[in-house]
PDB file of C-alpha atoms in Angstrom:
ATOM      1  CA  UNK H   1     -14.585  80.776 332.643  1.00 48.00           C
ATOM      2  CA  UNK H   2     -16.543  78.939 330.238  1.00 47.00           C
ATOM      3  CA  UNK H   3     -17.620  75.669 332.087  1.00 46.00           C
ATOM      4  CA  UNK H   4     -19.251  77.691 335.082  1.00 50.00           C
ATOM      5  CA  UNK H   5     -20.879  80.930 332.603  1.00 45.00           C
ATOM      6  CA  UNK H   6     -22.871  78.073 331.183  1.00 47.00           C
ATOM      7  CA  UNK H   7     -24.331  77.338 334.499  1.00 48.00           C
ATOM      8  CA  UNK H   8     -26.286  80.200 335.055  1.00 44.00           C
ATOM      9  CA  UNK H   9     -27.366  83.069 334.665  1.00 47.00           C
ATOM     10  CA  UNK H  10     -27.188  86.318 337.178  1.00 47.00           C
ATOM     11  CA  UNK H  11     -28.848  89.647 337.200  1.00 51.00           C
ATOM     12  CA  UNK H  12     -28.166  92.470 335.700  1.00 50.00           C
ATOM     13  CA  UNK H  13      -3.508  85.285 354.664  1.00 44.00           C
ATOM     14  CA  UNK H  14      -1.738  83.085 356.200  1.00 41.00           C
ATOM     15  CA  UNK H  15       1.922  82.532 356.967  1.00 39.00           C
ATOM     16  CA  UNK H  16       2.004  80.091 354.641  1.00 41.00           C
ATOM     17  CA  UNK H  17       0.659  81.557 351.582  1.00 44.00           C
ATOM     18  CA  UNK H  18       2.777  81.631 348.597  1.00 41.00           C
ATOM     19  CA  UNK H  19       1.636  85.377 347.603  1.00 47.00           C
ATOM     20  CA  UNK H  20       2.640  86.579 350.546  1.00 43.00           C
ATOM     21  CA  UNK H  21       5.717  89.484 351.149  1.00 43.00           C
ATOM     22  CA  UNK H  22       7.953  86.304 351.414  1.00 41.00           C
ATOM     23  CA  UNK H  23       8.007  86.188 347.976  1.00 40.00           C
ATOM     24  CA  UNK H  24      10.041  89.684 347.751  1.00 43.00           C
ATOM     25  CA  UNK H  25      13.646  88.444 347.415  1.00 46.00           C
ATOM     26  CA  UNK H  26      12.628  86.470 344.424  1.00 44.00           C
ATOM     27  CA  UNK H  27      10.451  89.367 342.827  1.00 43.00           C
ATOM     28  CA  UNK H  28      13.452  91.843 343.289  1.00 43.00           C
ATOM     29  CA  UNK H  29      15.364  89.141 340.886  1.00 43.00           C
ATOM     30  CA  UNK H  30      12.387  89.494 338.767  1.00 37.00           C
ATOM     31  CA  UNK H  31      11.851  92.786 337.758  1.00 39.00           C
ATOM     32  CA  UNK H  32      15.370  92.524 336.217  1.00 45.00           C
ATOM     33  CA  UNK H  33      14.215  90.110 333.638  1.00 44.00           C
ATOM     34  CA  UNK H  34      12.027  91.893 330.791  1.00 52.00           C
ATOM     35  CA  UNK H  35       9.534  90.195 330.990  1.00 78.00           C
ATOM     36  CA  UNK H  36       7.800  90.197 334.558  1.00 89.00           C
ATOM     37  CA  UNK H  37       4.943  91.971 336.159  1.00 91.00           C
ATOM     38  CA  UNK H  38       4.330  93.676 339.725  1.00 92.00           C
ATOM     39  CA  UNK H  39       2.389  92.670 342.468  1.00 94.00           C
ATOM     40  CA  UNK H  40       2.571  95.924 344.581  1.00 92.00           C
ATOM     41  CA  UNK H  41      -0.293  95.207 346.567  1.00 94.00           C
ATOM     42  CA  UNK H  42       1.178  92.289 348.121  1.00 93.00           C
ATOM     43  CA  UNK H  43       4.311  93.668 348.275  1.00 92.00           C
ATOM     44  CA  UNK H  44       5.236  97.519 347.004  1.00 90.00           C
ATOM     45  CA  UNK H  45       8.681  95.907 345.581  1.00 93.00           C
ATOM     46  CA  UNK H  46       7.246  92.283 344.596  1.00 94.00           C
ATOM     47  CA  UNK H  47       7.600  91.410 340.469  1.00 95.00           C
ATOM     48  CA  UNK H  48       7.187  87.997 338.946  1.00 95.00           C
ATOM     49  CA  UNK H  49       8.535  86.414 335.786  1.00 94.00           C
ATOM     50  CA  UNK H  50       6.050  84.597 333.763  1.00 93.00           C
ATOM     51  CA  UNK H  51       7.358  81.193 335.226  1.00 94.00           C
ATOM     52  CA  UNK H  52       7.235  82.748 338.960  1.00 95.00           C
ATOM     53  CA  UNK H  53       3.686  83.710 338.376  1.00 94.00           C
ATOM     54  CA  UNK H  54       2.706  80.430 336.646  1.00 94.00           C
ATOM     55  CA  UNK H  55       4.522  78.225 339.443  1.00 95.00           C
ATOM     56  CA  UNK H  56       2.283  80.597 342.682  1.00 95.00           C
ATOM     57  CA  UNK H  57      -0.545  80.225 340.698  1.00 94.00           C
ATOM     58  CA  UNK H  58      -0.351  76.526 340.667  1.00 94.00           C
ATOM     59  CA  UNK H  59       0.408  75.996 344.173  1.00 95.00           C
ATOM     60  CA  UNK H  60      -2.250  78.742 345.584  1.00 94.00           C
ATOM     61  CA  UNK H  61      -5.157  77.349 343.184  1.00 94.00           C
ATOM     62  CA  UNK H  62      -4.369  73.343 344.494  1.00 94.00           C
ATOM     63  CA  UNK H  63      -4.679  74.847 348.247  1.00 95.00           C
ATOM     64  CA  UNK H  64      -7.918  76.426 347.340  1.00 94.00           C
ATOM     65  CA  UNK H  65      -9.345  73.451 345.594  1.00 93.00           C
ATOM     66  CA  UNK H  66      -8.440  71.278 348.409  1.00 94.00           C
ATOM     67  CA  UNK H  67     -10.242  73.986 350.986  1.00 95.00           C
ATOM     68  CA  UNK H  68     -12.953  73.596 347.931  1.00 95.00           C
ATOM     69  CA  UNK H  69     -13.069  77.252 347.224  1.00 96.00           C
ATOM     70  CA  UNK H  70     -12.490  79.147 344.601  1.00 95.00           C
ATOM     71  CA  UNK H  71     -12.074  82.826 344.022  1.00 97.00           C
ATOM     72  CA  UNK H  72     -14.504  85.690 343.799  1.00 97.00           C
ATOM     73  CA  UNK H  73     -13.514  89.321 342.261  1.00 97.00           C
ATOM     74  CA  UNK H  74     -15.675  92.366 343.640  1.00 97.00           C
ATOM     75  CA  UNK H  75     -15.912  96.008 342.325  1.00 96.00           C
ATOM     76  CA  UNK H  76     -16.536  98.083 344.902  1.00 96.00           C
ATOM     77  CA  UNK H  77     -18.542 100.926 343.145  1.00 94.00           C
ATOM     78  CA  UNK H  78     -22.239 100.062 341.467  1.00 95.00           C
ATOM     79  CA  UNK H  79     -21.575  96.558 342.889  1.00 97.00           C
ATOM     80  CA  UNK H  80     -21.109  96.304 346.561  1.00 97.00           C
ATOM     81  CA  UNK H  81     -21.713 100.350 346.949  1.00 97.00           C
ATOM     82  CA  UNK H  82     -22.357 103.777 345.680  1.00 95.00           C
ATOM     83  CA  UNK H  83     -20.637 106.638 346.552  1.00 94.00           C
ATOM     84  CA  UNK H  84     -20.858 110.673 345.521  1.00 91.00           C
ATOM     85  CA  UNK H  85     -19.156 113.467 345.875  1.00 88.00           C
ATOM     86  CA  UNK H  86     -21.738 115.435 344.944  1.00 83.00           C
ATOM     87  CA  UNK H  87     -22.317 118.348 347.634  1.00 78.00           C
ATOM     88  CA  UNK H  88     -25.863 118.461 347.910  1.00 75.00           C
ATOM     89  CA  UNK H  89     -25.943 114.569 348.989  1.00 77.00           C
ATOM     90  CA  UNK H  90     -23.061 115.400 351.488  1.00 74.00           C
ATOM     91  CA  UNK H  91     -24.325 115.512 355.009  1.00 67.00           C
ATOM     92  CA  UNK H  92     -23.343 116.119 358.558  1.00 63.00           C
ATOM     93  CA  UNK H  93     -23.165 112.950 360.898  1.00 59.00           C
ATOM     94  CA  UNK H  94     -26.088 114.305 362.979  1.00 60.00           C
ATOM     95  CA  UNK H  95     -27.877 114.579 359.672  1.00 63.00           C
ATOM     96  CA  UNK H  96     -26.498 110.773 358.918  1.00 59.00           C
ATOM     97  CA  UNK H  97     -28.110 109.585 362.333  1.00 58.00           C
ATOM     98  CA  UNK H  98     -31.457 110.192 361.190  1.00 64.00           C
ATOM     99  CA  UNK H  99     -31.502 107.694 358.966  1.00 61.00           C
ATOM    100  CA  UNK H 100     -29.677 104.903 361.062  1.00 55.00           C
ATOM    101  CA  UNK H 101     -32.991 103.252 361.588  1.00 55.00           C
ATOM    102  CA  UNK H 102     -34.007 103.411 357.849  1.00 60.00           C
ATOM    103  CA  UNK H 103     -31.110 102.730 356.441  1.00 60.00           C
ATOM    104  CA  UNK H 104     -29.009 100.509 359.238  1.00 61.00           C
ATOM    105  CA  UNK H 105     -25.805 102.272 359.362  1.00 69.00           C
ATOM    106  CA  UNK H 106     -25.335 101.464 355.620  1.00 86.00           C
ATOM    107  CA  UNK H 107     -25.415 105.612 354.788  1.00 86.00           C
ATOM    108  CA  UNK H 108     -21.800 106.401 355.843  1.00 87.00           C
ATOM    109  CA  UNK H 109     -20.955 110.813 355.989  1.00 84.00           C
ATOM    110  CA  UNK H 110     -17.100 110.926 354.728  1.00 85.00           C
ATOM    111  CA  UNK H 111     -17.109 115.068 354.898  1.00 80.00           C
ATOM    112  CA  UNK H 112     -13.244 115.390 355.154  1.00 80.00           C
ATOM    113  CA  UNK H 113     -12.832 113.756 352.104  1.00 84.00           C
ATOM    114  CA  UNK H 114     -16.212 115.030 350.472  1.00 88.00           C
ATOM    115  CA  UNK H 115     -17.944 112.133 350.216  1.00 90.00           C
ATOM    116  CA  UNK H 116     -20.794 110.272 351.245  1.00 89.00           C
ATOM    117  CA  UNK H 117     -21.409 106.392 350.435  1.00 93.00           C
ATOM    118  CA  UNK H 118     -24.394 104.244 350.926  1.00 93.00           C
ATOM    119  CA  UNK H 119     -23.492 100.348 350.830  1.00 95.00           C
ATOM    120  CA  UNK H 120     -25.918  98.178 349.023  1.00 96.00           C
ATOM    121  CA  UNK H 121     -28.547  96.606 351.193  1.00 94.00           C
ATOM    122  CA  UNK H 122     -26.994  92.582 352.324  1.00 95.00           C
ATOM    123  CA  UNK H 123     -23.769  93.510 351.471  1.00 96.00           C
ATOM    124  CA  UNK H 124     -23.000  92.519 354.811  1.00 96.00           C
ATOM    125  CA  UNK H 125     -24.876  89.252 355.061  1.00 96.00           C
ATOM    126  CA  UNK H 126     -23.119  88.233 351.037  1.00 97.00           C
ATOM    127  CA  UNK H 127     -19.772  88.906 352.043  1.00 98.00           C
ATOM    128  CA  UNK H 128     -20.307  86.756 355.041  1.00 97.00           C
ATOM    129  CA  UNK H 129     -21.800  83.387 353.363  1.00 97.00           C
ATOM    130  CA  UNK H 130     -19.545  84.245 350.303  1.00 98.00           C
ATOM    131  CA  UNK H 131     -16.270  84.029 351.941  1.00 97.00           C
ATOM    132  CA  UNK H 132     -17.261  80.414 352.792  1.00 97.00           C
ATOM    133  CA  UNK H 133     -17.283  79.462 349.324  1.00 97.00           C
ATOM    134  CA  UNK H 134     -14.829  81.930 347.597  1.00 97.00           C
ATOM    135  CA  UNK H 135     -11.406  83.716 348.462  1.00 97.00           C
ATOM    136  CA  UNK H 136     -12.515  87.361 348.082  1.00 98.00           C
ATOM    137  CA  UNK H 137     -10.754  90.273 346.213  1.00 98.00           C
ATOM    138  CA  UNK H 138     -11.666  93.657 346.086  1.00 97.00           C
ATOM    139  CA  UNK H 139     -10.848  94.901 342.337  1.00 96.00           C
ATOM    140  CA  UNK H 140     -11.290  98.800 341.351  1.00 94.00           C
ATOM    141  CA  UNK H 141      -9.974 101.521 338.952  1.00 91.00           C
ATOM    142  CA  UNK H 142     -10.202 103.824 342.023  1.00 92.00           C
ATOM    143  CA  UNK H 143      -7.183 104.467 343.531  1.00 93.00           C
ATOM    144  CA  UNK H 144      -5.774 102.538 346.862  1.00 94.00           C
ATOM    145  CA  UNK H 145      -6.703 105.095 349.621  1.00 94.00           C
ATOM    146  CA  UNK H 146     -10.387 105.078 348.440  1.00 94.00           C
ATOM    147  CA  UNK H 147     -10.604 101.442 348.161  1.00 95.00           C
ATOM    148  CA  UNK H 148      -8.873 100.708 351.838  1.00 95.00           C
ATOM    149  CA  UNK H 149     -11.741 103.099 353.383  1.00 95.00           C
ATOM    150  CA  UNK H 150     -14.719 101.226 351.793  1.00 96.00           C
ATOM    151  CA  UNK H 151     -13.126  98.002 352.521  1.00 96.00           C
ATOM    152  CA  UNK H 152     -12.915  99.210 356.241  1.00 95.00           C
ATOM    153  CA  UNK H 153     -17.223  99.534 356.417  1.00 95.00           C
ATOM    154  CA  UNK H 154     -17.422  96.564 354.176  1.00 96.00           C
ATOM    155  CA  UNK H 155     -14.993  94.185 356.243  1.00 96.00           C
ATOM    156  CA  UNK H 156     -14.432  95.685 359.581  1.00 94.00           C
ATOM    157  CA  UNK H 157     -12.692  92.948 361.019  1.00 94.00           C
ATOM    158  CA  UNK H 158     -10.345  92.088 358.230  1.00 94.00           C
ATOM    159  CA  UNK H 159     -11.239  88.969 357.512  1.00 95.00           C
ATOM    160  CA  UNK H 160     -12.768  88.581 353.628  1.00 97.00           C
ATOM    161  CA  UNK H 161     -10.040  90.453 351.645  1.00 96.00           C
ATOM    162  CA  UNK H 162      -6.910  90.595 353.967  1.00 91.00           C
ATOM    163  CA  UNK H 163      -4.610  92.113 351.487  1.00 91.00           C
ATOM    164  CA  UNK H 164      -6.091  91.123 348.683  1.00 96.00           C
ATOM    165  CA  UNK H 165      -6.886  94.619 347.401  1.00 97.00           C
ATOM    166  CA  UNK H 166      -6.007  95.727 343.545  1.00 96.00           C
ATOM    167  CA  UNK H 167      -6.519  99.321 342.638  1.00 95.00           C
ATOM    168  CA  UNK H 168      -5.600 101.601 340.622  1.00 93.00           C
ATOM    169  CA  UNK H 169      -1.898 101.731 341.276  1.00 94.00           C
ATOM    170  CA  UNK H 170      -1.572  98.209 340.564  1.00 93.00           C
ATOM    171  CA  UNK H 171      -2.800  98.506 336.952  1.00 89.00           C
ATOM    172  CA  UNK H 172      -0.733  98.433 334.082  1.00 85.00           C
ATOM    173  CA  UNK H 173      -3.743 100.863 331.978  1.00 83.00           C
ATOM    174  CA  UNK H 174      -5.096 102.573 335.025  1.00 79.00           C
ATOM    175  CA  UNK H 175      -8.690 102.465 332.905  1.00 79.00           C
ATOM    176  CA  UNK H 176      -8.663  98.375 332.590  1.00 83.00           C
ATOM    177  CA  UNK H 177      -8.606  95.807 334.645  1.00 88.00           C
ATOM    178  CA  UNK H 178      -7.139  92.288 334.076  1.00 88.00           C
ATOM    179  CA  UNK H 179      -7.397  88.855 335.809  1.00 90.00           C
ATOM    180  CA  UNK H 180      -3.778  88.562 335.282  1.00 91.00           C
ATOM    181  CA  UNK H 181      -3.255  89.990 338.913  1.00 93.00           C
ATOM    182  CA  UNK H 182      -4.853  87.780 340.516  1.00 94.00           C
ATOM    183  CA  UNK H 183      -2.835  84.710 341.104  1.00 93.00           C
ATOM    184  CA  UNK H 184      -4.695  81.996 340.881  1.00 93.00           C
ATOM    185  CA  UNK H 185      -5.628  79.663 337.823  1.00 92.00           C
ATOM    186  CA  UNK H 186      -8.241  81.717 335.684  1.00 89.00           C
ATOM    187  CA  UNK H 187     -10.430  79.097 335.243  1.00 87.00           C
ATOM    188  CA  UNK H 188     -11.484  79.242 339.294  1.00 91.00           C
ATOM    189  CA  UNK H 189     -11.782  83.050 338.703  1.00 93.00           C
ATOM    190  CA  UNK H 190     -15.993  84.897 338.946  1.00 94.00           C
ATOM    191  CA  UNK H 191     -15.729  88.583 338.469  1.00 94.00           C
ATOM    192  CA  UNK H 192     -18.617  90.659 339.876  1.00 95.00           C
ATOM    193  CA  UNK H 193     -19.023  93.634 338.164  1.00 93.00           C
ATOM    194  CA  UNK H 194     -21.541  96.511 336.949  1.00 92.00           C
ATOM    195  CA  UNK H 195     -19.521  97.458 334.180  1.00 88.00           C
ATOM    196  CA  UNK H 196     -18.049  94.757 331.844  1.00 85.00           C
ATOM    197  CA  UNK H 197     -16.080  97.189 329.664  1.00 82.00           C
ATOM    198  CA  UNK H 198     -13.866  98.285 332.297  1.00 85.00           C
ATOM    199  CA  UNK H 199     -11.667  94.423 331.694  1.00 83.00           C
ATOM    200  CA  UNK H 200      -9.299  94.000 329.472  1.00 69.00           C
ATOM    201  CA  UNK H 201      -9.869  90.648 327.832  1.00 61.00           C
ATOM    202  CA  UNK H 202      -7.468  88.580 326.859  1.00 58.00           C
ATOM    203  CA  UNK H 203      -8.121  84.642 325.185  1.00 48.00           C
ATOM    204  CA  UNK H 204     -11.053  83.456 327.339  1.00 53.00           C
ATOM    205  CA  UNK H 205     -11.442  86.343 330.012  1.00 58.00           C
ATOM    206  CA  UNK H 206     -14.227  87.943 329.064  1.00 64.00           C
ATOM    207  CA  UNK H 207     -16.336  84.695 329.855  1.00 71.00           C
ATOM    208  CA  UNK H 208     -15.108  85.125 333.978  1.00 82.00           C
ATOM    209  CA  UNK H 209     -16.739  88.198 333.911  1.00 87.00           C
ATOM    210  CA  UNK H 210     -20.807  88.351 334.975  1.00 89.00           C
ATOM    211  CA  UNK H 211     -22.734  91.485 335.247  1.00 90.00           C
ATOM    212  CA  UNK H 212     -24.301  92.920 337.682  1.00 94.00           C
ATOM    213  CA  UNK H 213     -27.479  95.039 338.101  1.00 94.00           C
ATOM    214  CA  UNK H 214     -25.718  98.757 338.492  1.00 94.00           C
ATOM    215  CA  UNK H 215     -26.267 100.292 341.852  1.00 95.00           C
ATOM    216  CA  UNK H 216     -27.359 103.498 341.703  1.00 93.00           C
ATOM    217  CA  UNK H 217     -28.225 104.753 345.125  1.00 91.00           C
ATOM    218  CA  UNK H 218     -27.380 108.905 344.147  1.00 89.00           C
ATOM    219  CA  UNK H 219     -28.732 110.792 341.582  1.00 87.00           C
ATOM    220  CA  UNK H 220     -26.092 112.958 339.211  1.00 83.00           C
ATOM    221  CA  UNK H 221     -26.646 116.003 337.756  1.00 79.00           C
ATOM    222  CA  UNK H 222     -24.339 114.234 334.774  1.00 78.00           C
ATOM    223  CA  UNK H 223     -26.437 111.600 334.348  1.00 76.00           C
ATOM    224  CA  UNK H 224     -30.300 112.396 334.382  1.00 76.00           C
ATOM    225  CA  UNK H 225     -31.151 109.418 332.033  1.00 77.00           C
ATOM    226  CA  UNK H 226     -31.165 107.146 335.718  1.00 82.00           C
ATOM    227  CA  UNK H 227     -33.447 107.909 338.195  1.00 86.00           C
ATOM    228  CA  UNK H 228     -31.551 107.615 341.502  1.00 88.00           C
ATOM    229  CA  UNK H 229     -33.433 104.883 344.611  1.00 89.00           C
ATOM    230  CA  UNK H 230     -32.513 108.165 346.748  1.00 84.00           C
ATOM    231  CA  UNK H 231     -34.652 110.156 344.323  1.00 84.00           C
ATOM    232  CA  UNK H 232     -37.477 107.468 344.419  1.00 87.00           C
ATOM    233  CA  UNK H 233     -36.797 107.699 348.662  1.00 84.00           C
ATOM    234  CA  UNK H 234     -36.591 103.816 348.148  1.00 87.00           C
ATOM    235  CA  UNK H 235     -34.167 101.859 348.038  1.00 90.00           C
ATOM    236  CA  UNK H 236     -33.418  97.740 347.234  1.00 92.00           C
ATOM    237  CA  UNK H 237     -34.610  94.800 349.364  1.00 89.00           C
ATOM    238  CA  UNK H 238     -32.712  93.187 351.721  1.00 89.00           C
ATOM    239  CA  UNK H 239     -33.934  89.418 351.245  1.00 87.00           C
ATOM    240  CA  UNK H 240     -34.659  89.372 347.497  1.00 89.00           C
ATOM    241  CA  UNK H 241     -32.951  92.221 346.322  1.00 93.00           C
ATOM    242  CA  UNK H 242     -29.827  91.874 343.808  1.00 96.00           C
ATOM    243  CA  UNK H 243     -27.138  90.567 345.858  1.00 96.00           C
ATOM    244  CA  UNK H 244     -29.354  88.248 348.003  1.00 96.00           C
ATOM    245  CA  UNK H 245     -30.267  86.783 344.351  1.00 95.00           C
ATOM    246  CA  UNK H 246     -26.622  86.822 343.344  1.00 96.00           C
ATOM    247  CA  UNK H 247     -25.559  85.017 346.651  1.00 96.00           C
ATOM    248  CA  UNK H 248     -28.490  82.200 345.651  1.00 96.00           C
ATOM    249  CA  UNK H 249     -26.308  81.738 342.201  1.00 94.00           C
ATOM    250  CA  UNK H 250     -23.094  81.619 343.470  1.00 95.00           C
ATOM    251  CA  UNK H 251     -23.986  78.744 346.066  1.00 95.00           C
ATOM    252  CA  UNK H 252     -25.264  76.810 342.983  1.00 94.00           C
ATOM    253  CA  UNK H 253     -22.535  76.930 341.294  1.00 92.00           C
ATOM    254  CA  UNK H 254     -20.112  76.019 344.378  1.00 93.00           C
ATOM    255  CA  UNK H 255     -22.258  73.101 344.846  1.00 93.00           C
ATOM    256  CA  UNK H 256     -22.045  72.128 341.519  1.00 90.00           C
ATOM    257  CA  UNK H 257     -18.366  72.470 340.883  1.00 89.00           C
ATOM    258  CA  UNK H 258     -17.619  70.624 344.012  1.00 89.00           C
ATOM    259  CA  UNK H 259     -20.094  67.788 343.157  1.00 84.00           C
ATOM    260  CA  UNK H 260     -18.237  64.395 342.947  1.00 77.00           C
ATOM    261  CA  UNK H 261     -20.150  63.753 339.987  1.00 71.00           C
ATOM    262  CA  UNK H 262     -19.642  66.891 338.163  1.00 64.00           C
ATOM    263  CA  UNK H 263     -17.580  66.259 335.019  1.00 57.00           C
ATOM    264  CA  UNK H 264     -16.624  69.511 334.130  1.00 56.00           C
ATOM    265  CA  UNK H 265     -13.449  69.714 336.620  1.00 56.00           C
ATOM    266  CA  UNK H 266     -11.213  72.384 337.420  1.00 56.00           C
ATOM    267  CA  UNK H 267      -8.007  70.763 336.063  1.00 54.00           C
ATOM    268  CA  UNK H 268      -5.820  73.256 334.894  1.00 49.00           C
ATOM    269  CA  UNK H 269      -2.210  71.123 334.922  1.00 50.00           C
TER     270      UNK H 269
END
């Protein structure tokens, strides 16, 4: 997304929607043409031909530019979170409680599946102010299970990513990640993301893509060339940390776009 990289810099579902499962009869037509692609997380059986996909996108991207939104892509892991399944970082719940105060319930003990996660500090607050500007995705190379438990701490109530969840079963190379499933216009497309070699770009792509300062919370006994916030017993602000910085960005650029006298546009007929 050319017109809005150049505008700064960061650091480093209704009943109505067209993506919804409605859209299944026709995508069971589709995935007998050659060339179509799947949607399973909107619908396991859901494939679209290139004309399909093209026609959604237009429709969906009008609705949001009439709601003036756009969208907004999230990783989960070094970007909204860090998680390890390192042992020695694993704790008991009783253990976790002692640093509720500390840490405000952002240290989260997942023992039965070996892991322990530690959101980044204002995740909460930037998912909340975001998802009045942007339609939210989650978008990770970890498979679905994983990424339907963090998005349980990170949106509770189910209202920033609904079912818009891509992971790893949804991706054609299970180690890259394309804006091609998401379907709106690419052009109204930000990708947050730690990593910027995980996308596979194609044309312009690689210009929707900004990076983002790498979260890392744990310390790994693979990696000793990072020294860990846990390590440090610190960890990132709250008002001017990363995401509080990135959330200052964003809501320039929303204003901007949606200026009257902005001439860059968003056409994409």
């Amino acid at each position: 997304m050319k017109i809005i990289s150049e505008m700064i810099s960061f650091p480093q579902d209704s009943s109505d929607n067209p993506d919804s499962s409605s859209f299944s009869n026709m995508g069971v037509h589709a995935c007998m043409v050659c060339e179509s692609q799947a949607f399973k997380y909107i619908d396991k059986d859901l494939w679209l031909s290139h004309d399909e996909i093209a026609g959604i996108r237009m429709v969906n991207s009008e609705k949001l530019l009439n709601a003036k939104k756009i969208v907004l892509v999230l990783n989960l892991d070094n970007t909204l979170l860090h998680t390890t399944k390192e042992k020695r970082h694993l704790k008991t719940p009783e253990e976790v409680m002692k640093h509720t105060n500390k840490y405000n319930d952002s240290l989260i003990s997942l023992k039965s599946l070996g892991m322990m996660t530690k959101l980044r500090p204002y995740v909460h607050t930037f998912l909340e102010e975001a998802s009045t500007m942007f339609e939210m995705y989650i978008y990770t190379t970890g498979d679905r299970r994983y990424a339907s438990i963090m998005a349980q701490f990170l949106d509770p109530k189910e209202v920033y990513f609904k079912s818009r969840i891509i992971a790893r079963e949804d991706l054609v190379d299970p180690e890259k990640m394309s804006v091609d499933l998401v379907l709106r216009h690419k052009r109204m497309v930000l990708i947050l993301n730690d990593n910027e070699n995980v996308w596979r770009y194609d044309d312009d792509d690689k210009s929707n893509v900004f990076h983002v300062q790498k979260y890392h919370y744990f310390d790994s006994r693979l990696d000793r060339s990072i020294v860990s916030l846990s390590a440090l017993n610190n960890d990132e602000r709250e008002i001017n940390g990363v995401l509080a910085t990135l959330l200052k960005g964003l809501k320039r650029i929303h204003t901007m776009l949606f200026n009257p006298k902005f001439e860059g546009g968003l056409d994409f007929k």
